[in-house]
Short mmCIF file of C-alpha atoms in Angstrom, two decimals:
data_model
loop_
_atom_site.label_atom_id
_atom_site.label_comp_id
_atom_site.label_asym_id
_atom_site.label_seq_id
_atom_site.Cartn_x
_atom_site.Cartn_y
_atom_site.Cartn_z
CA MET Q 1 -7.90 -22.72 -12.94
CA ALA Q 2 -4.52 -24.81 -14.09
CA HIS Q 3 -3.61 -28.27 -14.83
CA PRO Q 4 0.26 -28.76 -14.55
CA THR Q 5 1.67 -31.34 -16.10
CA GLY Q 6 2.01 -34.77 -14.07
CA GLU Q 7 -0.92 -33.68 -11.87
CA SER Q 8 -3.28 -36.43 -11.91
CA LYS Q 9 -6.84 -35.80 -12.46
CA ASP Q 10 -8.02 -36.63 -8.98
CA GLY Q 11 -5.24 -34.82 -7.48
CA GLY Q 12 -5.80 -31.45 -5.72
CA LEU Q 13 -6.66 -28.25 -7.70
CA LYS Q 14 -4.33 -24.83 -8.00
CA LEU Q 15 -5.33 -21.22 -8.00
CA ASP Q 16 -4.15 -19.09 -10.48
CA PHE Q 17 -4.00 -16.18 -7.86
CA ASP Q 18 -1.84 -17.64 -6.09
CA ARG Q 19 -0.25 -20.92 -7.12
CA ARG Q 20 0.98 -22.15 -3.17
CA LEU Q 21 -2.65 -22.96 -2.46
CA MET Q 22 -3.98 -26.59 -3.39
CA LEU Q 23 -7.98 -27.68 -3.21
CA GLN Q 24 -8.69 -31.36 -2.19
CA PHE Q 25 -11.71 -33.07 -2.05
CA ARG Q 26 -12.19 -35.65 0.64
CA GLY Q 27 -15.51 -36.15 0.63
CA SER Q 28 -15.26 -39.15 2.91
CA VAL Q 29 -13.69 -37.31 5.88
CA VAL Q 30 -14.54 -34.18 5.80
CA THR Q 31 -17.97 -32.78 6.28
CA SER Q 32 -19.75 -29.51 5.62
CA ASP Q 33 -22.88 -30.33 7.94
CA ALA Q 34 -21.40 -30.97 11.48
CA GLY Q 35 -23.63 -29.10 13.27
CA LEU Q 36 -26.48 -31.69 12.41
CA LEU Q 37 -24.93 -33.94 15.04
CA ALA Q 38 -26.76 -31.42 17.66
CA TYR Q 39 -29.67 -32.06 16.16
CA ARG Q 40 -29.32 -36.01 16.36
CA GLU Q 41 -28.70 -35.55 19.97
CA LEU Q 42 -31.71 -33.50 20.70
CA ASP Q 43 -33.67 -36.19 18.58
CA ASP Q 44 -31.82 -39.17 21.08
CA ALA Q 45 -32.47 -37.19 23.93
CA LEU Q 46 -36.63 -37.03 23.01
CA GLY Q 47 -36.57 -40.30 21.41
CA LEU Q 48 -38.12 -38.73 18.41
CA SER Q 49 -37.00 -41.73 15.88
CA ALA Q 50 -37.78 -44.17 17.91
CA VAL Q 51 -41.48 -43.20 18.31
CA ALA Q 52 -41.01 -42.89 14.46
CA GLY Q 53 -39.70 -46.61 14.28
CA GLU Q 54 -43.12 -47.64 16.29
CA THR Q 55 -45.49 -45.79 14.08
CA LEU Q 56 -44.38 -46.75 10.70
CA ALA Q 57 -45.03 -49.79 9.12
CA ASP Q 58 -41.64 -51.53 7.28
CA ALA Q 59 -43.14 -52.68 3.99
CA ARG Q 60 -40.18 -54.57 3.00
CA THR Q 61 -40.64 -58.30 3.42
CA GLY Q 62 -36.80 -59.39 2.81
CA LYS Q 63 -33.96 -60.07 5.32
CA ASN Q 64 -31.35 -58.70 3.76
CA GLY Q 65 -32.43 -55.00 4.05
CA ARG Q 66 -29.12 -52.61 4.45
CA HIS Q 67 -30.49 -49.72 6.76
CA ALA Q 68 -33.45 -49.88 9.24
CA LEU Q 69 -36.63 -48.04 8.49
CA VAL Q 70 -35.76 -45.27 11.29
CA GLY Q 71 -32.01 -44.94 9.55
CA LEU Q 72 -34.12 -43.96 6.25
CA LEU Q 73 -36.71 -41.66 8.24
CA ARG Q 74 -33.65 -40.09 9.65
CA GLN Q 75 -31.83 -39.41 6.33
CA SER Q 76 -34.90 -37.95 4.94
CA VAL Q 77 -35.46 -35.67 7.92
CA PHE Q 78 -32.07 -34.31 8.50
CA GLY Q 79 -31.14 -34.29 4.94
CA ARG Q 80 -33.93 -31.61 4.54
CA LEU Q 81 -32.73 -30.07 7.36
CA ALA Q 82 -29.76 -29.62 6.02
CA GLY Q 83 -30.91 -28.03 2.86
CA TYR Q 84 -30.88 -31.21 0.79
CA GLU Q 85 -34.18 -31.40 -0.78
CA ASP Q 86 -34.29 -33.92 -3.69
CA VAL Q 87 -33.73 -37.72 -3.29
CA ASN Q 88 -30.81 -37.17 -5.73
CA ASP Q 89 -28.98 -35.41 -2.83
CA ALA Q 90 -28.62 -39.05 -1.38
CA ASP Q 91 -25.77 -39.68 -4.42
CA ARG Q 92 -23.11 -37.91 -2.38
CA LEU Q 93 -24.78 -37.27 1.03
CA ARG Q 94 -24.52 -41.02 1.56
CA HIS Q 95 -20.92 -40.74 1.82
CA ASP Q 96 -20.73 -37.48 3.97
CA PRO Q 97 -19.83 -38.48 7.43
CA ALA Q 98 -21.83 -36.58 9.68
CA MET Q 99 -25.08 -38.46 7.56
CA ARG Q 100 -23.80 -41.81 8.12
CA TRP Q 101 -23.34 -41.50 11.87
CA ILE Q 102 -26.76 -39.77 12.01
CA VAL Q 103 -28.42 -42.56 9.68
CA GLY Q 104 -26.49 -45.00 12.48
CA GLY Q 105 -26.17 -48.72 12.06
CA LYS Q 106 -24.32 -50.33 9.06
CA ALA Q 107 -24.06 -46.63 7.49
CA ALA Q 108 -22.05 -45.14 10.25
CA ARG Q 109 -18.65 -47.41 8.93
CA ASP Q 110 -20.23 -48.06 5.53
CA ARG Q 111 -22.65 -45.25 3.56
CA ALA Q 112 -25.73 -44.36 4.06
CA ALA Q 113 -28.79 -45.02 1.57
CA SER Q 114 -28.74 -44.53 -2.26
CA PRO Q 115 -31.11 -42.35 -4.41
CA SER Q 116 -32.56 -45.56 -5.40
CA GLN Q 117 -33.19 -46.67 -1.79
CA MET Q 118 -34.51 -43.32 -1.09
CA GLY Q 119 -36.59 -43.12 -3.88
CA ARG Q 120 -38.25 -46.63 -3.14
CA PHE Q 121 -38.89 -45.25 0.84
CA GLU Q 122 -40.36 -42.07 -0.04
CA THR Q 123 -42.34 -42.92 -2.97
CA GLN Q 124 -43.48 -46.26 -2.65
CA TRP Q 125 -43.21 -47.55 1.28
CA LEU Q 126 -44.28 -44.06 2.96
CA ALA Q 127 -46.86 -43.51 0.30
CA ALA Q 128 -49.00 -46.45 1.28
CA PRO Q 129 -52.19 -45.26 3.06
CA ALA Q 130 -51.33 -46.67 6.28
CA ASN Q 131 -47.75 -45.29 6.35
CA LEU Q 132 -49.07 -41.57 4.89
CA SER Q 133 -51.75 -41.81 7.69
CA ALA Q 134 -49.22 -42.58 10.57
CA LEU Q 135 -46.99 -39.74 9.24
CA SER Q 136 -49.46 -36.93 9.24
CA ASP Q 137 -49.75 -38.18 12.94
CA LEU Q 138 -46.31 -38.12 13.97
CA SER Q 139 -45.47 -34.07 14.01
CA GLY Q 140 -48.52 -34.28 16.87
CA GLN Q 141 -46.55 -37.04 18.64
CA TRP Q 142 -43.34 -35.55 18.86
CA ILE Q 143 -44.74 -32.03 20.23
CA ASP Q 144 -46.46 -34.19 22.65
CA ILE Q 145 -43.19 -35.59 23.60
CA VAL Q 146 -41.78 -31.98 23.74
CA HIS Q 147 -44.65 -30.71 25.84
CA GLY Q 148 -43.61 -33.57 28.09
CA ARG Q 149 -40.73 -31.91 28.97
CA ARG Q 150 -42.11 -28.14 28.46
CA PRO Q 151 -45.77 -28.52 29.64
CA PRO Q 152 -47.73 -25.67 28.54
CA LYS Q 153 -50.96 -24.35 30.66
CA GLY Q 154 -52.28 -23.40 27.36
CA ILE Q 155 -52.42 -23.54 23.51
CA VAL Q 156 -52.85 -21.16 20.80
CA LEU Q 157 -53.93 -23.02 17.79
CA ASP Q 158 -53.41 -20.59 14.09
CA MET Q 159 -54.74 -22.22 11.46
CA ASP Q 160 -53.64 -20.96 7.76
CA SER Q 161 -53.07 -21.83 3.92
CA SER Q 162 -50.36 -21.36 1.69
CA VAL Q 163 -48.73 -22.03 -1.81
CA SER Q 164 -46.74 -24.45 -3.30
CA PRO Q 165 -45.88 -23.54 -7.01
CA THR Q 166 -45.51 -26.55 -9.45
CA HIS Q 167 -43.38 -26.54 -12.63
CA GLY Q 168 -44.49 -29.87 -14.29
CA GLU Q 169 -47.16 -32.60 -14.43
CA GLN Q 170 -47.54 -33.37 -11.09
CA GLU Q 171 -50.71 -34.97 -10.10
CA ASP Q 172 -53.93 -32.56 -8.87
CA SER Q 173 -51.58 -29.61 -9.49
CA VAL Q 174 -54.10 -27.02 -10.66
CA TRP Q 175 -54.27 -23.20 -11.68
CA ASN Q 176 -55.22 -21.12 -9.06
CA GLY Q 177 -56.59 -17.89 -9.94
CA HIS Q 178 -55.66 -16.27 -6.40
CA TYR Q 179 -52.15 -17.03 -6.56
CA ALA Q 180 -52.00 -16.68 -10.20
CA CYS Q 181 -50.06 -20.08 -10.49
CA THR Q 182 -50.16 -23.86 -11.21
CA CYS Q 183 -49.55 -25.53 -7.79
CA TYR Q 184 -50.68 -26.99 -4.48
CA HIS Q 185 -52.86 -25.62 -1.76
CA PRO Q 186 -51.38 -27.01 1.50
CA LEU Q 187 -52.85 -26.53 4.79
CA PHE Q 188 -51.25 -25.89 8.16
CA VAL Q 189 -52.09 -25.53 11.93
CA PHE Q 190 -49.38 -24.19 14.27
CA ASN Q 191 -49.52 -23.44 18.17
CA GLN Q 192 -47.81 -20.72 19.50
CA PHE Q 193 -43.95 -22.18 20.14
CA GLY Q 194 -44.16 -22.22 16.13
CA ASP Q 195 -44.50 -25.83 16.04
CA LEU Q 196 -46.26 -27.42 13.05
CA GLU Q 197 -49.38 -29.22 14.58
CA ARG Q 198 -50.24 -30.81 11.70
CA CYS Q 199 -50.46 -30.15 7.66
CA THR Q 200 -52.08 -31.78 4.73
CA LEU Q 201 -51.64 -31.37 0.88
CA ARG Q 202 -54.52 -30.26 -1.30
CA PRO Q 203 -54.97 -29.62 -4.92
CA GLY Q 204 -54.45 -26.13 -6.29
CA ASN Q 205 -58.20 -25.52 -6.67
CA VAL Q 206 -59.58 -25.87 -3.47
CA HIS Q 207 -60.67 -23.19 -1.12
CA SER Q 208 -58.70 -22.06 1.42
CA ALA Q 209 -60.75 -23.69 4.46
CA ASP Q 210 -61.53 -26.88 2.45
CA GLY Q 211 -60.54 -29.66 4.62
CA TRP Q 212 -60.25 -28.16 8.05
CA VAL Q 213 -62.19 -30.61 10.31
CA SER Q 214 -59.90 -33.29 9.20
CA VAL Q 215 -56.81 -31.16 9.85
CA LEU Q 216 -58.10 -29.22 13.01
CA LYS Q 217 -60.09 -31.99 14.75
CA PRO Q 218 -57.28 -34.42 15.40
CA VAL Q 219 -55.03 -31.79 16.94
CA ILE Q 220 -58.06 -30.73 19.45
CA VAL Q 221 -58.44 -34.22 20.67
CA ARG Q 222 -54.78 -34.45 21.72
CA TYR Q 223 -55.10 -31.40 23.69
CA GLN Q 224 -58.50 -32.40 25.47
CA GLY Q 225 -57.86 -32.76 29.10
CA LYS Q 226 -54.29 -31.81 28.76
CA VAL Q 227 -54.26 -27.95 28.72
CA LEU Q 228 -56.33 -25.77 30.86
CA ARG Q 229 -57.66 -23.42 27.83
CA ILE Q 230 -57.12 -23.88 23.75
CA TYR Q 231 -57.52 -20.51 21.75
CA PHE Q 232 -57.48 -20.67 18.14
CA ARG Q 233 -57.17 -18.02 15.27
CA ALA Q 234 -57.54 -17.56 11.69
CA ASP Q 235 -58.52 -15.04 8.74
CA ALA Q 236 -61.55 -14.38 6.95
CA ALA Q 237 -61.10 -17.50 4.76
CA PHE Q 238 -62.23 -19.47 7.96
CA ALA Q 239 -64.98 -17.35 8.68
CA ILE Q 240 -67.69 -19.88 8.18
CA PRO Q 241 -70.48 -21.39 10.61
CA GLY Q 242 -68.88 -25.06 11.00
CA VAL Q 243 -65.96 -23.77 12.22
CA TYR Q 244 -67.74 -21.41 14.61
CA GLU Q 245 -70.02 -24.26 15.91
CA CYS Q 246 -67.24 -26.91 16.14
CA LEU Q 247 -64.82 -24.28 18.45
CA GLU Q 248 -67.72 -23.72 20.57
CA ALA Q 249 -69.03 -26.99 21.02
CA GLU Q 250 -65.42 -27.69 22.21
CA ARG Q 251 -65.28 -24.80 24.67
CA ILE Q 252 -62.34 -23.53 22.45
CA LYS Q 253 -61.80 -19.27 22.32
CA TYR Q 254 -61.34 -18.17 19.03
CA ALA Q 255 -60.96 -14.85 16.87
CA ILE Q 256 -61.58 -15.08 13.22
CA ARG Q 257 -61.23 -12.03 10.74
CA LEU Q 258 -64.72 -11.23 9.59
CA PRO Q 259 -65.29 -10.14 5.92
CA ALA Q 260 -66.99 -7.07 5.99
CA ASN Q 261 -70.27 -6.58 3.97
CA GLN Q 262 -73.01 -3.33 4.27
CA VAL Q 263 -74.90 -4.60 7.29
CA LEU Q 264 -71.26 -4.84 9.33
CA GLN Q 265 -70.62 -1.37 7.84
CA ASN Q 266 -73.65 0.57 8.61
CA ARG Q 267 -73.46 -0.59 12.15
CA ILE Q 268 -70.09 1.57 12.66
CA ALA Q 269 -71.07 4.32 10.27
CA TYR Q 270 -70.44 6.78 12.76
CA LEU Q 271 -66.90 5.88 13.06
CA LEU Q 272 -66.44 6.00 9.41
CA LYS Q 273 -66.86 9.79 9.58
CA ARG Q 274 -63.70 11.91 9.10
CA PRO Q 275 -63.36 13.54 12.55
CA VAL Q 276 -63.37 17.01 12.52
CA GLY Q 277 -60.33 19.47 12.49
CA ARG Q 278 -56.82 19.24 11.16
CA PRO Q 279 -55.51 15.60 10.69
CA PRO Q 280 -52.80 14.43 13.60
CA ASN Q 281 -49.83 13.03 12.47
CA GLU Q 282 -50.17 9.58 14.24
CA VAL Q 283 -52.30 6.89 13.86
CA ARG Q 284 -55.91 7.33 15.76
CA ARG Q 285 -57.59 4.03 16.31
CA TYR Q 286 -61.36 3.36 17.03
CA TYR Q 287 -63.11 0.26 18.53
CA ALA Q 288 -66.79 -1.14 18.57
CA THR Q 289 -68.44 -4.37 19.78
CA PHE Q 290 -71.99 -5.42 19.11
CA SER Q 291 -73.75 -8.26 18.40
CA TYR Q 292 -74.64 -9.64 15.32
CA GLN Q 293 -76.29 -13.03 13.10
CA ALA Q 294 -75.62 -13.20 9.44
CA ALA Q 295 -78.20 -14.95 7.36
CA SER Q 296 -76.23 -18.43 7.68
CA TRP Q 297 -75.65 -18.27 11.56
CA SER Q 298 -77.51 -20.19 13.92
CA LYS Q 299 -77.20 -17.81 16.61
CA LEU Q 300 -75.95 -14.22 17.36
CA ARG Q 301 -72.35 -13.85 18.01
CA ARG Q 302 -69.80 -11.09 19.25
CA VAL Q 303 -68.17 -8.82 16.45
CA ILE Q 304 -65.17 -6.22 17.08
CA ALA Q 305 -65.08 -3.67 14.59
CA LYS Q 306 -61.40 -1.80 14.71
CA VAL Q 307 -61.43 1.59 12.78
CA GLU Q 308 -57.96 3.36 11.92
CA TRP Q 309 -57.32 6.71 10.43
CA HIS Q 310 -54.00 7.08 8.82
CA PRO Q 311 -52.04 10.41 8.06
CA GLY Q 312 -52.36 10.98 4.75
CA GLU Q 313 -54.96 8.60 3.80
CA LEU Q 314 -58.53 9.51 2.83
CA TYR Q 315 -60.77 6.63 4.01
CA PRO Q 316 -60.02 4.78 6.95
CA ARG Q 317 -58.57 1.09 7.39
CA VAL Q 318 -61.72 -1.19 8.59
CA GLY Q 319 -61.32 -4.72 9.87
CA PHE Q 320 -63.92 -7.41 11.54
CA ILE Q 321 -63.47 -9.96 14.08
CA VAL Q 322 -65.84 -12.47 15.13
CA THR Q 323 -65.30 -13.87 18.79
CA ASN Q 324 -66.43 -15.72 21.75
CA MET Q 325 -63.84 -14.02 23.87
CA SER Q 326 -64.89 -11.73 26.63
CA ARG Q 327 -62.03 -9.60 27.25
CA PRO Q 328 -62.10 -6.00 26.30
CA ALA Q 329 -61.81 -5.10 22.10
CA GLU Q 330 -58.55 -3.76 22.19
CA ARG Q 331 -57.05 -7.03 24.06
CA VAL Q 332 -59.20 -9.15 21.61
CA VAL Q 333 -57.49 -7.25 18.54
CA ALA Q 334 -54.12 -7.45 20.08
CA PHE Q 335 -54.60 -11.18 20.48
CA TYR Q 336 -55.79 -11.51 16.85
CA ASN Q 337 -52.94 -9.10 15.49
CA LYS Q 338 -50.73 -11.92 16.47
CA ARG Q 339 -51.58 -14.33 14.19
CA GLY Q 340 -49.44 -12.97 11.97
CA THR Q 341 -46.05 -14.94 13.22
CA ALA Q 342 -48.12 -18.16 11.92
CA GLU Q 343 -47.39 -16.54 8.25
CA GLN Q 344 -43.57 -15.86 9.39
CA TRP Q 345 -43.22 -19.59 10.32
CA ILE Q 346 -45.09 -20.45 6.98
CA LYS Q 347 -42.22 -18.44 5.21
CA GLU Q 348 -39.81 -20.38 7.24
CA GLY Q 349 -40.42 -23.38 5.72
CA LYS Q 350 -40.66 -22.25 2.19
CA GLY Q 351 -36.91 -20.46 2.86
CA ALA Q 352 -35.06 -22.78 5.31
CA ILE Q 353 -36.78 -26.23 4.76
CA LYS Q 354 -38.10 -25.91 1.43
CA TRP Q 355 -41.13 -27.38 1.79
CA THR Q 356 -42.49 -26.20 -1.59
CA ARG Q 357 -40.35 -28.65 -3.24
CA LEU Q 358 -43.00 -31.04 -4.32
CA SER Q 359 -41.71 -32.29 -7.68
CA CYS Q 360 -42.91 -35.82 -7.79
CA ARG Q 361 -45.60 -37.61 -10.21
CA THR Q 362 -48.47 -38.89 -8.14
CA PHE Q 363 -50.03 -36.66 -5.39
CA ALA Q 364 -49.20 -39.35 -2.85
CA ALA Q 365 -45.73 -38.92 -3.06
CA ASN Q 366 -45.95 -35.32 -2.77
CA ALA Q 367 -48.02 -35.53 0.46
CA VAL Q 368 -45.04 -37.69 1.80
CA ARG Q 369 -42.53 -35.32 0.82
CA LEU Q 370 -44.62 -32.59 2.70
CA GLN Q 371 -45.04 -34.74 5.77
CA LEU Q 372 -41.12 -35.16 6.04
CA HIS Q 373 -40.40 -31.56 5.47
CA ALA Q 374 -42.79 -30.80 8.81
CA LEU Q 375 -40.88 -33.02 10.54
CA ALA Q 376 -37.73 -31.56 9.28
CA TYR Q 377 -39.02 -28.24 10.21
CA ASN Q 378 -40.23 -29.32 13.53
CA LEU Q 379 -36.91 -30.94 14.88
CA GLY Q 380 -35.39 -27.52 13.58
CA ASN Q 381 -37.91 -25.27 15.62
CA PHE Q 382 -37.48 -27.86 18.92
CA LEU Q 383 -33.97 -26.94 19.28
CA ARG Q 384 -34.36 -23.29 18.73
CA THR Q 385 -36.92 -23.22 21.44
CA LEU Q 386 -35.60 -25.99 23.75
CA ALA Q 387 -31.96 -25.69 23.46
CA THR Q 388 -30.13 -22.59 22.04
CA PRO Q 389 -28.19 -20.09 24.61
CA GLU Q 390 -29.60 -16.76 24.75
CA PRO Q 391 -26.90 -14.93 22.24
CA ILE Q 392 -28.79 -17.21 19.41
CA LYS Q 393 -32.06 -17.21 21.03
CA ASP Q 394 -33.90 -15.28 18.22
CA TRP Q 395 -32.06 -16.88 15.27
CA SER Q 396 -33.98 -17.95 12.43
CA LEU Q 397 -34.18 -21.47 11.21
CA THR Q 398 -32.38 -20.02 8.13
CA SER Q 399 -29.70 -18.40 10.36
CA LEU Q 400 -29.25 -21.49 12.48
CA LYS Q 401 -29.07 -23.65 9.03
CA GLU Q 402 -26.40 -21.44 7.82
CA LYS Q 403 -24.44 -20.97 11.12
CA LEU Q 404 -24.90 -24.17 12.88
CA ILE Q 405 -25.99 -26.94 10.87
CA LYS Q 406 -23.18 -25.87 7.90
CA ILE Q 407 -20.24 -26.19 10.17
CA GLY Q 408 -16.95 -27.86 8.63
CA ALA Q 409 -14.76 -30.64 10.19
CA LYS Q 410 -12.68 -32.93 9.66
CA VAL Q 411 -13.03 -36.46 10.65
CA VAL Q 412 -9.98 -38.38 12.13
CA SER Q 413 -11.06 -42.15 13.19
CA HIS Q 414 -9.33 -43.63 16.11
CA GLY Q 415 -9.11 -47.08 17.18
CA ARG Q 416 -12.02 -46.59 19.76
CA TYR Q 417 -13.85 -43.29 18.64
CA VAL Q 418 -14.10 -40.97 15.96
CA ALA Q 419 -13.23 -37.32 16.43
CA PHE Q 420 -15.09 -34.62 14.58
CA GLN Q 421 -12.69 -31.43 14.11
CA MET Q 422 -15.04 -28.62 13.80
CA ALA Q 423 -14.55 -25.24 12.76
CA GLU Q 424 -14.97 -22.25 15.04
CA VAL Q 425 -16.44 -19.44 13.43
CA ALA Q 426 -20.12 -18.44 14.19
CA ILE Q 427 -20.61 -21.01 16.86
CA PRO Q 428 -17.63 -21.40 19.13
CA ARG Q 429 -16.79 -24.38 20.83
CA GLN Q 430 -18.48 -22.69 24.23
CA MET Q 431 -21.89 -22.34 23.09
CA PHE Q 432 -21.93 -25.63 20.99
CA GLN Q 433 -21.28 -27.13 24.53
CA GLU Q 434 -23.91 -25.21 26.02
CA ILE Q 435 -26.49 -26.63 23.72
CA LEU Q 436 -25.38 -29.99 24.44
CA ARG Q 437 -26.01 -29.02 28.09
CA LEU Q 438 -29.38 -28.03 27.35
CA ILE Q 439 -30.01 -31.01 25.47
CA ALA Q 440 -28.98 -33.07 28.45
CA GLU Q 441 -31.33 -31.79 30.68
CA LEU Q 442 -33.89 -32.82 28.46
CA ARG Q 443 -33.27 -36.40 28.77
CA PRO Q 444 -35.37 -38.14 31.19
CA GLN Q 445 -34.24 -38.68 34.67
CA PRO Q 446 -33.16 -41.79 35.97
CA PRO Q 447 -35.69 -43.37 38.93
CA PRO Q 448 -34.15 -42.93 42.63
CA ALA Q 449 -32.10 -45.51 43.87
CA PRO Q 450 -33.92 -47.41 46.45
CA ALA Q 451 -33.26 -46.28 49.92
#
């Protein structure tokens, strides 16, 4: 870089490879996140922020608050959706024109909340017990709104735990031997559309199924009487009698992986002998179904075994599933195998939304951060499943962030309107217009005019 004589410190930057080029930084009139406006349109069409405003309590007692609570929440959620996961990002983000119009109110013509305001909002107001409880319920309320536009006949719930590594002195961050790091150990429940139904933050040293009742039960209660059937899938960490009994009492069909033991192995001993003859070049699969009762179980339950012989492997791969489903063994196994999509959604949350970024000192503040990340994830997933045209239907949240959200735009203000002059690179005008059309179809229809 060169700084020619006479060029002011705040002037343009010139490049040595071609002196005709000048770089000018105009943060208040240029945005790199213009695509967030599509998500704000979806928020308005579904009324998501309005529900949040009715749910959360404003802890401020004065009358001179610059920003409404809903605006602060939008700044937290939309900022995370765009990749700004730290409160300190608000120092520059508050001047971004796209964020100012997303926050709304006084921010549209002035500026959004500062880092200190966002810090108080996230670590004090939302961390209050009543607000943290309401925040935990908010994802489910948003999903109910979406299902009002797209009613499902049945719901498939996938429960899984994950790891959020910590790198400081965060409260309740503990060494976990399985993950070999100091971490938190959050628990998640997704539905088949990829929406995050509910999550909770837990200390790093708890069992994978610890606290499953407080996470799963509210989700089940929400869906009772609303859908024809509820299904549940989980890995072997959730193969405990309490889970079976709860699901059976609620008449929920389930498929849960069962840890192997010698009794189960003996039941399928005839499938564990290497078949006679030259091994084929393809995988050979065998299934068995039988009744089984562990010492801690109150009754017999159906168990399905799958045995796979792979070319070049000396021993077979064996898996057991406990289920109350009556469909054939092959179909139960196929149903259970789709549980892997929940692991992909967790990876998307980590990669696109950065929900492992839990760097506050107190546990309550980090629990708030996880819930805000969950809302950002759900908002991103709503647009992906409800309002994406066919060419980008299968894009990941990361691709949508990099190509849709990160659209550069120049902001031009006129007397009666503000124009965002958006770049056409990955998302051309026609595709953006189609996104807005799909969002418009989600708005409540006005009542018919009286005859």
